[in-house]
Amino acid sequence: MMLLDPLTARGLWLRWLPTFLGFPAGGFIAMTVPGPVTNVTAALAGGAVAGAVLGAVQWLALRGRLANTEWWIPATAVGQAVGLAAGAALVGYRTGLQDLAIQGAITGLGVGILQALVLRQHVATWFWWAVAMPLLWALGWIVTTAAGVRVDQHFTNFGAFGAIVVTALSGLLLVQLLRASRSIGGVGTPAAGGA
């Protein structure tokens, strides 16, 4: 389907948009298996589970556009596990707006750095991904809290409202980074063989 062609900016962004579902899906599984984020062990396990689900969903959107992105899934899982464990511990597992924004920024830093390393072979300005993710993940928690979601249940991920905002903005950033890389020197080349 041409509308979802990952080789076009619009197609890649439209393929990226449904990945917002990876946030609530991963969060639901993490709440079911390791449970609420109330200690380091739960944060590490929950972050790894939620990150693996999110990473897998995002990888599906990327794979028709970028070759050699199989590390996206473990990068997201490890980044979210370490980031969530550090962020939640730093705020004492509290769930106030400011606490969750800080936790989100630290989780986004972990995810952003490791995902950016995967993007490095495709995107000349890959570091902007690592810079943006802490801001976007903090925003995700702010939007979720403002939407009235019961964040006091110690979720691993922000809710669907935050996920939609984060996914839309990160998709625009991804398209822009790839577009800039092509004009810089052909780094953002499509995957061989398509989807």
Short mmCIF file of N, CA and C in Angstrom, two decimals, residues 15-89:
data_model
loop_
_atom_site.label_atom_id
_atom_site.label_comp_id
_atom_site.label_asym_id
_atom_site.label_seq_id
_atom_site.Cartn_x
_atom_site.Cartn_y
_atom_site.Cartn_z
N ARG A 15 3.39 4.65 9.41
CA ARG A 15 3.73 3.33 9.97
C ARG A 15 4.15 3.46 11.43
N TRP A 16 4.78 4.58 11.78
CA TRP A 16 5.26 4.79 13.15
C TRP A 16 4.10 5.07 14.11
N LEU A 17 3.08 5.76 13.66
CA LEU A 17 1.97 6.17 14.54
C LEU A 17 1.34 5.02 15.33
N PRO A 18 1.02 3.89 14.73
CA PRO A 18 0.40 2.81 15.51
C PRO A 18 1.31 2.22 16.59
N THR A 19 2.59 2.55 16.54
CA THR A 19 3.49 2.00 17.57
C THR A 19 3.18 2.56 18.95
N PHE A 20 2.33 3.59 19.02
CA PHE A 20 1.93 4.09 20.34
C PHE A 20 1.29 2.97 21.16
N LEU A 21 0.70 1.99 20.48
CA LEU A 21 0.06 0.87 21.18
C LEU A 21 1.07 0.02 21.96
N GLY A 22 2.34 0.10 21.59
CA GLY A 22 3.37 -0.63 22.32
C GLY A 22 3.53 -0.15 23.75
N PHE A 23 3.24 1.13 24.00
CA PHE A 23 3.34 1.65 25.37
C PHE A 23 2.31 1.01 26.30
N PRO A 24 1.01 1.13 26.01
CA PRO A 24 0.04 0.50 26.92
C PRO A 24 0.12 -1.03 26.91
N ALA A 25 0.41 -1.63 25.76
CA ALA A 25 0.50 -3.10 25.72
C ALA A 25 1.66 -3.59 26.57
N GLY A 26 2.82 -2.97 26.40
CA GLY A 26 3.98 -3.35 27.20
C GLY A 26 3.76 -3.07 28.67
N GLY A 27 3.13 -1.94 28.96
CA GLY A 27 2.84 -1.59 30.35
C GLY A 27 1.88 -2.56 31.00
N PHE A 28 0.87 -3.01 30.24
CA PHE A 28 -0.10 -3.97 30.78
C PHE A 28 0.59 -5.30 31.11
N ILE A 29 1.41 -5.78 30.19
CA ILE A 29 2.12 -7.04 30.43
C ILE A 29 3.06 -6.89 31.62
N ALA A 30 3.75 -5.77 31.71
CA ALA A 30 4.67 -5.54 32.83
C ALA A 30 3.94 -5.46 34.16
N MET A 31 2.75 -4.87 34.17
CA MET A 31 1.98 -4.81 35.42
C MET A 31 1.47 -6.19 35.82
N THR A 32 1.23 -7.04 34.84
CA THR A 32 0.73 -8.38 35.10
C THR A 32 1.83 -9.32 35.58
N VAL A 33 3.01 -9.23 34.98
CA VAL A 33 4.08 -10.17 35.30
C VAL A 33 4.93 -9.67 36.47
N PRO A 34 5.82 -8.68 36.30
CA PRO A 34 6.60 -8.25 37.47
C PRO A 34 5.79 -7.43 38.47
N GLY A 35 4.78 -6.71 38.01
CA GLY A 35 3.95 -5.93 38.92
C GLY A 35 4.32 -4.46 38.95
N PRO A 36 3.70 -3.71 39.88
CA PRO A 36 3.91 -2.26 39.97
C PRO A 36 5.37 -1.90 40.26
N VAL A 37 5.76 -0.73 39.81
CA VAL A 37 7.13 -0.25 40.02
C VAL A 37 7.23 0.35 41.42
N THR A 38 7.54 -0.50 42.38
CA THR A 38 7.67 -0.07 43.78
C THR A 38 9.03 -0.40 44.36
N ASN A 39 9.91 -1.02 43.57
CA ASN A 39 11.27 -1.32 44.01
C ASN A 39 12.15 -1.52 42.78
N VAL A 40 13.44 -1.63 43.00
CA VAL A 40 14.39 -1.73 41.89
C VAL A 40 14.15 -2.99 41.05
N THR A 41 13.89 -4.09 41.70
CA THR A 41 13.68 -5.34 40.96
C THR A 41 12.47 -5.24 40.03
N ALA A 42 11.37 -4.71 40.55
CA ALA A 42 10.16 -4.55 39.73
C ALA A 42 10.40 -3.55 38.60
N ALA A 43 11.18 -2.51 38.87
CA ALA A 43 11.47 -1.51 37.84
C ALA A 43 12.34 -2.12 36.73
N LEU A 44 13.36 -2.87 37.11
CA LEU A 44 14.22 -3.51 36.10
C LEU A 44 13.43 -4.51 35.26
N ALA A 45 12.69 -5.39 35.93
CA ALA A 45 11.94 -6.42 35.21
C ALA A 45 10.82 -5.80 34.38
N GLY A 46 10.06 -4.89 34.99
CA GLY A 46 8.97 -4.24 34.28
C GLY A 46 9.46 -3.41 33.11
N GLY A 47 10.56 -2.70 33.32
CA GLY A 47 11.13 -1.91 32.24
C GLY A 47 11.61 -2.77 31.09
N ALA A 48 12.21 -3.92 31.41
CA ALA A 48 12.68 -4.83 30.37
C ALA A 48 11.52 -5.40 29.56
N VAL A 49 10.47 -5.81 30.26
CA VAL A 49 9.29 -6.38 29.58
C VAL A 49 8.61 -5.31 28.72
N ALA A 50 8.31 -4.17 29.32
CA ALA A 50 7.63 -3.10 28.58
C ALA A 50 8.50 -2.59 27.43
N GLY A 51 9.80 -2.48 27.67
CA GLY A 51 10.71 -2.03 26.62
C GLY A 51 10.82 -3.01 25.47
N ALA A 52 10.79 -4.31 25.78
CA ALA A 52 10.86 -5.32 24.72
C ALA A 52 9.61 -5.25 23.83
N VAL A 53 8.46 -5.07 24.44
CA VAL A 53 7.21 -4.96 23.66
C VAL A 53 7.25 -3.70 22.80
N LEU A 54 7.59 -2.57 23.41
CA LEU A 54 7.66 -1.32 22.66
C LEU A 54 8.69 -1.41 21.55
N GLY A 55 9.87 -1.94 21.88
CA GLY A 55 10.93 -2.08 20.88
C GLY A 55 10.51 -2.95 19.70
N ALA A 56 9.80 -4.03 19.98
CA ALA A 56 9.35 -4.93 18.91
C ALA A 56 8.36 -4.23 17.99
N VAL A 57 7.43 -3.50 18.57
CA VAL A 57 6.43 -2.79 17.77
C VAL A 57 7.10 -1.70 16.93
N GLN A 58 8.03 -0.96 17.52
CA GLN A 58 8.74 0.07 16.77
C GLN A 58 9.62 -0.54 15.67
N TRP A 59 10.25 -1.65 15.98
CA TRP A 59 11.09 -2.32 14.99
C TRP A 59 10.29 -2.71 13.76
N LEU A 60 9.06 -3.19 13.97
CA LEU A 60 8.21 -3.55 12.84
C LEU A 60 7.97 -2.35 11.93
N ALA A 61 7.83 -1.17 12.51
CA ALA A 61 7.63 0.04 11.71
C ALA A 61 8.90 0.45 10.98
N LEU A 62 10.06 0.20 11.58
CA LEU A 62 11.33 0.62 11.00
C LEU A 62 11.85 -0.33 9.92
N ARG A 63 11.54 -1.59 10.03
CA ARG A 63 12.27 -2.59 9.25
C ARG A 63 12.13 -2.46 7.74
N GLY A 64 11.09 -1.88 7.23
CA GLY A 64 11.01 -1.69 5.79
C GLY A 64 11.82 -0.50 5.31
N ARG A 65 12.25 0.33 6.23
CA ARG A 65 12.98 1.55 5.88
C ARG A 65 14.47 1.43 6.18
N LEU A 66 14.80 0.86 7.32
CA LEU A 66 16.20 0.80 7.76
C LEU A 66 16.66 -0.64 7.89
N ALA A 67 17.80 -0.94 7.30
CA ALA A 67 18.39 -2.27 7.42
C ALA A 67 19.15 -2.38 8.74
N ASN A 68 19.36 -3.59 9.17
CA ASN A 68 20.20 -3.86 10.35
C ASN A 68 19.72 -3.14 11.61
N THR A 69 18.44 -3.21 11.87
CA THR A 69 17.91 -2.59 13.09
C THR A 69 17.47 -3.63 14.11
N GLU A 70 17.96 -4.85 13.98
CA GLU A 70 17.55 -5.91 14.91
C GLU A 70 17.95 -5.61 16.36
N TRP A 71 18.91 -4.74 16.56
CA TRP A 71 19.30 -4.37 17.93
C TRP A 71 18.33 -3.39 18.57
N TRP A 72 17.35 -2.89 17.80
CA TRP A 72 16.38 -1.92 18.33
C TRP A 72 15.61 -2.51 19.51
N ILE A 73 15.22 -3.77 19.43
CA ILE A 73 14.42 -4.40 20.49
C ILE A 73 15.22 -4.52 21.78
N PRO A 74 16.41 -5.15 21.78
CA PRO A 74 17.16 -5.22 23.04
C PRO A 74 17.62 -3.85 23.53
N ALA A 75 17.90 -2.93 22.62
CA ALA A 75 18.30 -1.58 23.04
C ALA A 75 17.17 -0.91 23.80
N THR A 76 15.95 -1.05 23.31
CA THR A 76 14.79 -0.45 23.98
C THR A 76 14.53 -1.13 25.31
N ALA A 77 14.63 -2.46 25.35
CA ALA A 77 14.38 -3.21 26.59
C ALA A 77 15.41 -2.85 27.66
N VAL A 78 16.68 -2.85 27.31
CA VAL A 78 17.73 -2.53 28.29
C VAL A 78 17.65 -1.06 28.69
N GLY A 79 17.45 -0.18 27.71
CA GLY A 79 17.35 1.24 28.01
C GLY A 79 16.21 1.56 28.95
N GLN A 80 15.05 0.93 28.72
CA GLN A 80 13.91 1.20 29.59
C GLN A 80 14.12 0.56 30.96
N ALA A 81 14.70 -0.63 31.02
CA ALA A 81 14.93 -1.29 32.31
C ALA A 81 15.86 -0.46 33.18
N VAL A 82 16.99 -0.07 32.64
CA VAL A 82 17.98 0.70 33.41
C VAL A 82 17.46 2.10 33.71
N GLY A 83 16.87 2.75 32.70
CA GLY A 83 16.34 4.10 32.90
C GLY A 83 15.22 4.15 33.92
N LEU A 84 14.29 3.20 33.83
CA LEU A 84 13.17 3.17 34.78
C LEU A 84 13.66 2.86 36.19
N ALA A 85 14.57 1.91 36.32
CA ALA A 85 15.09 1.58 37.65
C ALA A 85 15.79 2.79 38.27
N ALA A 86 16.60 3.48 37.49
CA ALA A 86 17.31 4.66 38.00
C ALA A 86 16.34 5.80 38.29
N GLY A 87 15.42 6.07 37.37
CA GLY A 87 14.48 7.18 37.53
C GLY A 87 13.52 6.98 38.68
N ALA A 88 12.96 5.78 38.79
CA ALA A 88 12.00 5.50 39.87
C ALA A 88 12.69 5.55 41.23
N ALA A 89 13.91 5.02 41.30
CA ALA A 89 14.65 5.05 42.57
C ALA A 89 14.99 6.49 42.95
#
